[in-house]
Short mmCIF file of C-alpha atoms in Angstrom, two decimals:
data_model
loop_
_atom_site.label_atom_id
_atom_site.label_comp_id
_atom_site.label_asym_id
_atom_site.label_seq_id
_atom_site.Cartn_x
_atom_site.Cartn_y
_atom_site.Cartn_z
CA GLN A 1173 115.32 157.46 144.23
CA ALA A 1174 114.61 161.14 144.82
CA VAL A 1175 111.41 160.67 142.81
CA VAL A 1176 110.51 157.12 143.86
CA ASN A 1177 110.97 157.28 147.65
CA PRO A 1178 108.27 159.95 148.19
CA LEU A 1179 105.90 157.80 146.12
CA LEU A 1180 106.59 154.75 148.28
CA ARG A 1181 105.56 156.68 151.39
CA GLN A 1182 102.08 157.02 149.85
CA VAL A 1183 101.63 153.27 149.31
CA SER A 1184 98.89 151.78 151.48
CA ASP A 1185 96.96 148.50 151.67
CA THR A 1186 93.58 150.23 152.14
CA VAL A 1187 92.51 150.23 148.47
CA PRO A 1188 94.10 146.82 147.71
CA GLN A 1189 92.26 145.22 150.63
CA ASN A 1190 88.90 146.79 149.76
CA VAL A 1191 89.10 146.00 146.05
CA LEU A 1192 90.42 142.46 146.54
CA ARG A 1193 87.62 141.77 149.01
CA ASN A 1194 85.14 142.82 146.32
CA LEU A 1195 86.89 140.92 143.50
CA THR A 1196 86.91 137.70 145.53
CA SER A 1197 83.24 138.11 146.41
CA PHE A 1198 82.26 137.26 142.83
CA HIS A 1199 81.45 133.53 142.61
CA ASN A 1200 84.26 133.38 140.08
CA ARG A 1201 85.78 135.66 137.44
CA TYR A 1202 85.71 133.08 134.67
CA TYR A 1203 86.30 134.90 131.37
CA ASN A 1204 83.67 132.96 129.43
CA GLY A 1205 80.81 133.45 131.88
CA ASP A 1206 78.58 136.17 133.26
CA PHE A 1207 80.49 136.46 136.54
CA GLY A 1208 83.58 137.30 134.51
CA ARG A 1209 81.63 139.97 132.66
CA GLN A 1210 80.28 141.42 135.92
CA SER A 1211 83.70 141.43 137.60
CA SER A 1212 85.30 143.20 134.65
CA GLU A 1213 82.58 145.85 134.80
CA TYR A 1214 83.23 146.30 138.53
CA LEU A 1215 86.93 146.66 137.78
CA PHE A 1216 86.27 149.20 135.01
CA GLN A 1217 84.16 151.34 137.37
CA THR A 1218 86.75 151.07 140.16
CA VAL A 1219 89.65 152.04 137.89
CA SER A 1220 87.61 154.93 136.46
CA THR A 1221 86.86 156.28 139.94
CA ILE A 1222 90.50 156.17 141.04
CA LEU A 1223 91.90 157.59 137.80
CA GLY A 1224 89.34 160.39 137.64
CA LYS A 1225 90.43 163.25 135.37
CA HIS A 1226 94.08 162.11 135.36
CA GLY A 1227 93.67 159.79 132.39
CA GLN A 1228 91.41 157.64 130.27
CA VAL A 1229 89.92 154.20 130.94
CA THR A 1230 88.62 151.92 128.21
CA ARG A 1231 86.99 148.52 128.00
CA PHE A 1232 88.80 146.34 125.47
CA ALA A 1233 86.18 143.93 124.12
CA HIS A 1234 86.91 140.32 123.18
CA LYS A 1235 84.83 137.59 121.56
CA PHE A 1236 84.03 136.26 125.06
CA PRO A 1237 81.99 138.09 127.73
CA GLN A 1238 84.82 139.47 129.89
CA SER A 1239 86.49 142.70 128.75
CA SER A 1240 90.08 143.70 129.42
CA VAL A 1241 90.44 147.07 131.15
CA ILE A 1242 93.05 149.63 130.06
CA ALA A 1243 93.90 152.85 131.90
CA ARG A 1244 96.21 155.41 130.26
CA ILE A 1245 98.09 158.32 131.84
CA GLU A 1246 99.55 160.58 129.16
CA GLY A 1247 103.21 161.40 129.24
CA THR A 1248 104.59 164.70 128.00
CA SER A 1249 106.11 163.08 124.90
CA GLN A 1250 102.92 161.21 123.87
CA GLY A 1251 105.16 158.90 121.84
CA SER A 1252 106.02 155.63 123.54
CA VAL A 1253 104.06 153.66 126.15
CA VAL A 1254 105.15 151.72 129.23
CA VAL A 1255 102.75 148.91 130.18
CA VAL A 1256 102.18 147.60 133.72
CA SER A 1257 99.84 144.63 133.69
CA ALA A 1258 98.02 141.87 135.56
CA HIS A 1259 95.19 139.47 134.74
CA GLN A 1260 91.76 139.94 136.25
CA ASP A 1261 90.16 136.54 135.56
CA SER A 1262 90.09 133.50 137.85
CA ILE A 1263 89.34 129.84 137.22
CA ASN A 1264 88.32 126.70 139.04
CA GLN A 1265 90.29 124.02 137.24
CA MET A 1266 87.92 121.20 138.23
CA ASP A 1267 84.73 123.00 137.16
CA HIS A 1268 84.71 126.34 135.35
CA THR A 1269 81.28 127.19 136.78
CA ALA A 1270 82.36 126.56 140.38
CA ARG A 1271 83.69 128.89 143.07
CA ALA A 1272 87.03 130.52 142.20
CA PRO A 1273 87.83 133.57 144.37
CA GLY A 1274 91.22 133.99 142.66
CA ALA A 1275 92.66 136.07 145.50
CA ASP A 1276 96.33 135.45 144.77
CA ASP A 1277 95.85 134.36 141.14
CA ASP A 1278 95.61 137.06 140.11
CA GLY A 1279 93.57 139.32 142.31
CA SER A 1280 96.83 140.16 144.06
CA GLY A 1281 98.54 141.47 140.91
CA SER A 1282 95.36 143.27 139.87
CA VAL A 1283 95.15 145.28 143.09
CA ALA A 1284 98.92 145.83 143.23
CA ILE A 1285 98.96 147.62 139.87
CA LEU A 1286 95.79 149.49 140.86
CA GLU A 1287 97.58 150.83 143.96
CA ALA A 1288 100.59 151.82 141.86
CA MET A 1289 98.21 153.75 139.58
CA ARG A 1290 96.49 155.41 142.55
CA VAL A 1291 99.79 156.62 144.03
CA LEU A 1292 100.96 157.86 140.65
CA VAL A 1293 97.85 159.93 139.90
CA GLN A 1294 97.87 161.51 143.36
CA SER A 1295 101.55 162.42 143.18
CA ASN A 1296 101.59 165.01 140.37
CA VAL A 1297 104.71 163.35 138.95
CA ARG A 1298 105.00 164.26 135.26
CA LEU A 1299 106.13 161.33 133.15
CA HIS A 1300 107.95 161.52 129.83
CA ASN A 1301 106.46 158.39 128.25
CA SER A 1302 102.81 157.52 128.67
CA VAL A 1303 101.94 154.72 131.09
CA GLU A 1304 99.15 152.21 130.65
CA PHE A 1305 97.79 149.82 133.25
CA HIS A 1306 96.30 146.68 131.70
CA TRP A 1307 94.00 144.21 133.43
CA TYR A 1308 93.74 141.32 130.99
CA ALA A 1309 90.71 139.11 130.56
CA GLY A 1310 90.98 135.42 129.75
CA GLU A 1311 94.55 134.69 130.86
CA GLU A 1312 93.41 131.38 132.30
CA GLY A 1313 91.98 130.43 128.91
CA GLY A 1314 95.44 130.65 127.33
CA LEU A 1315 96.56 134.31 127.42
CA LEU A 1316 93.48 135.20 125.36
CA GLY A 1317 93.02 138.82 126.46
CA SER A 1318 96.66 139.82 126.23
CA THR A 1319 96.99 138.14 122.84
CA ASP A 1320 94.18 140.34 121.50
CA VAL A 1321 95.57 143.50 123.12
CA VAL A 1322 99.13 142.90 121.92
CA ARG A 1323 97.84 142.34 118.39
CA ALA A 1324 95.93 145.65 118.55
CA TYR A 1325 99.13 147.40 119.69
CA ALA A 1326 101.17 146.20 116.71
CA ASN A 1327 101.68 149.80 115.52
CA THR A 1328 102.14 151.30 119.01
CA SER A 1329 105.63 151.96 120.38
CA VAL A 1330 105.60 149.93 123.60
CA VAL A 1331 108.85 150.31 125.55
CA ALA A 1332 108.34 147.43 127.99
CA ASP A 1333 105.79 145.45 129.99
CA LEU A 1334 106.03 144.70 133.70
CA HIS A 1335 103.55 141.92 134.49
CA LEU A 1336 102.39 140.99 137.99
CA ASP A 1337 100.76 137.56 138.26
CA MET A 1338 100.58 136.29 141.86
CA VAL A 1339 102.29 138.60 144.36
CA GLY A 1340 100.53 137.81 147.65
CA PHE A 1341 101.74 134.39 148.85
CA PRO A 1342 105.41 134.39 149.93
CA ALA A 1343 107.44 131.28 150.61
CA SER A 1344 109.75 130.89 153.60
CA PRO A 1345 112.15 132.61 153.47
CA PRO A 1346 110.45 135.29 151.36
CA ALA A 1347 112.00 136.34 148.05
CA VAL A 1348 111.04 137.88 144.73
CA GLY A 1349 111.18 135.28 141.98
CA ILE A 1350 112.54 136.51 138.65
CA VAL A 1351 111.16 134.53 135.72
CA THR A 1352 113.94 134.11 133.18
CA ASP A 1353 112.10 132.48 130.26
CA TYR A 1354 109.74 134.38 127.90
CA THR A 1355 111.23 137.56 129.40
CA ASP A 1356 113.92 140.08 128.48
CA SER A 1357 117.21 139.74 130.35
CA SER A 1358 117.98 143.47 130.52
CA THR A 1359 114.48 144.26 131.83
CA SER A 1360 114.73 141.43 134.37
CA ASN A 1361 118.05 142.88 135.46
CA LEU A 1362 116.38 146.25 136.00
CA VAL A 1363 113.75 144.51 138.13
CA ARG A 1364 116.50 142.92 140.26
CA GLN A 1365 117.93 146.40 140.84
CA LEU A 1366 114.49 147.75 141.78
CA VAL A 1367 113.93 144.90 144.24
CA ARG A 1368 117.28 145.72 145.87
CA ALA A 1369 116.55 149.46 145.98
CA TYR A 1370 112.91 149.48 147.10
CA THR A 1371 112.28 146.25 149.04
CA ASP A 1372 114.07 144.27 151.75
CA LEU A 1373 113.84 141.00 149.79
CA PRO A 1374 116.42 138.98 147.88
CA THR A 1375 115.74 137.80 144.32
CA ALA A 1376 115.84 134.24 143.02
CA ASP A 1377 115.80 133.28 139.34
CA PHE A 1378 113.61 130.49 138.02
CA THR A 1379 111.96 129.37 134.78
CA CYS A 1380 108.30 128.60 134.16
CA GLY A 1381 109.16 126.24 131.32
CA TYR A 1382 106.24 127.56 129.26
CA ALA A 1383 104.39 130.81 128.48
CA CYS A 1384 103.04 130.96 132.02
CA SER A 1385 101.40 134.40 131.92
CA ASP A 1386 100.66 137.46 129.81
CA HIS A 1387 104.24 138.76 129.79
CA ALA A 1388 104.82 136.06 127.16
CA SER A 1389 102.36 137.72 124.76
CA TRP A 1390 104.50 140.86 124.76
CA HIS A 1391 107.73 138.85 124.58
CA ASP A 1392 106.46 136.96 121.54
CA ALA A 1393 105.70 140.31 119.86
CA GLY A 1394 109.27 141.49 120.43
CA VAL A 1395 108.50 143.81 123.36
CA ARG A 1396 110.72 143.74 126.46
CA SER A 1397 108.89 142.09 129.35
CA ALA A 1398 109.59 141.05 132.93
CA LEU A 1399 107.72 138.98 135.53
CA PRO A 1400 108.61 139.41 139.20
CA PHE A 1401 106.86 136.62 141.13
CA GLU A 1402 105.72 136.23 144.74
CA SER A 1403 108.29 133.55 145.60
CA GLN A 1404 111.23 131.53 144.34
CA PHE A 1405 108.96 128.55 143.56
CA LEU A 1406 106.43 128.54 140.71
CA ASP A 1407 104.09 126.02 142.36
CA TYR A 1408 104.41 127.04 146.01
CA ASN A 1409 100.80 128.23 146.36
CA ASN A 1410 98.72 125.08 145.91
CA ASN A 1411 95.47 126.96 146.64
CA ILE A 1412 95.26 128.43 143.15
CA HIS A 1413 92.57 127.45 140.63
CA SER A 1414 90.39 126.24 143.51
CA PRO A 1415 87.95 127.63 146.11
CA ASN A 1416 90.90 127.82 148.54
CA ASP A 1417 92.56 130.79 146.77
CA ALA A 1418 90.81 133.01 149.29
CA PHE A 1419 91.19 136.61 150.49
CA SER A 1420 92.38 135.37 153.90
CA THR A 1421 95.49 133.76 152.38
CA VAL A 1422 96.92 137.00 150.92
CA ASP A 1423 99.88 138.65 152.66
CA PHE A 1424 99.34 142.36 152.01
CA ALA A 1425 102.69 143.46 153.44
CA HIS A 1426 104.35 141.22 150.84
CA LEU A 1427 101.99 142.42 148.09
CA LEU A 1428 102.87 146.06 148.73
CA LYS A 1429 106.53 145.35 147.97
CA PHE A 1430 105.44 144.65 144.40
CA VAL A 1431 103.66 148.01 144.31
CA ASN A 1432 107.08 149.50 145.16
CA ILE A 1433 108.67 147.53 142.30
CA ALA A 1434 105.98 148.72 139.88
CA LEU A 1435 106.39 152.38 140.89
CA GLY A 1436 110.16 152.13 140.54
CA PHE A 1437 109.73 150.53 137.13
CA ILE A 1438 107.38 153.26 135.91
CA VAL A 1439 109.70 156.08 136.99
CA GLU A 1440 112.76 154.36 135.56
CA VAL A 1441 111.31 153.28 132.21
CA ALA A 1442 108.79 156.07 131.53
CA GLY A 1443 111.14 158.79 132.75
CA VAL A 1444 110.24 161.88 134.75
CA GLU A 1445 110.03 165.48 133.58
CA ALA A 1446 111.65 168.05 135.88
#
């Protein structure tokens, strides 16, 4: 807490609001179309600007137009990697060419991990393990981007993945949902502790019943993964995959609590050098 609490005081919704407004202004972010390619290029440039000289940003190309974006901050050990991830693509389920702002799904997770990265690089905290922030392409096509990335990381020592997919639409009363299938129980338990320590929300366990997001790609590869979710109900936000998943529906005060969780996770799992 001595390391994390000063970081939390730096968390702000300024960058998340600005970037989410821009992400949702694309007609859609469909992975297999040109808007998806354009939005991933915008994201690459945005991440590069924020990271600056503090790390390295790469485009991870796939066989479809949208690239995944990976930002790496080197730890002092340069051995193992901690991954914090979200998916950048959106989809209109009725018509893939139609409007799909994807504000909550998963613009919210995308800007939450971006804010965690921004706070980290401005803090001068020295981490033991390296940390990578992953914005996956093609999640809505069936975890396509994360499947490719996880396969490419087969010989990389990945400690754990914290995945944020939908963090901006709380239920009443608000809670952090803890997904208990396709996840690691010890890592989920750590997330419960982080929620208690760094937010004012309770946790509530639930199952997706299927590989509902990119955390499952890591889980299937034998890497510890956890998915803290915006509410205690998987299907509470019925705006998703439609034109109604709009910027105006996102609760930024709620979203920032997941930035806190991500920062706590990074410090705890990557470790801090004195």
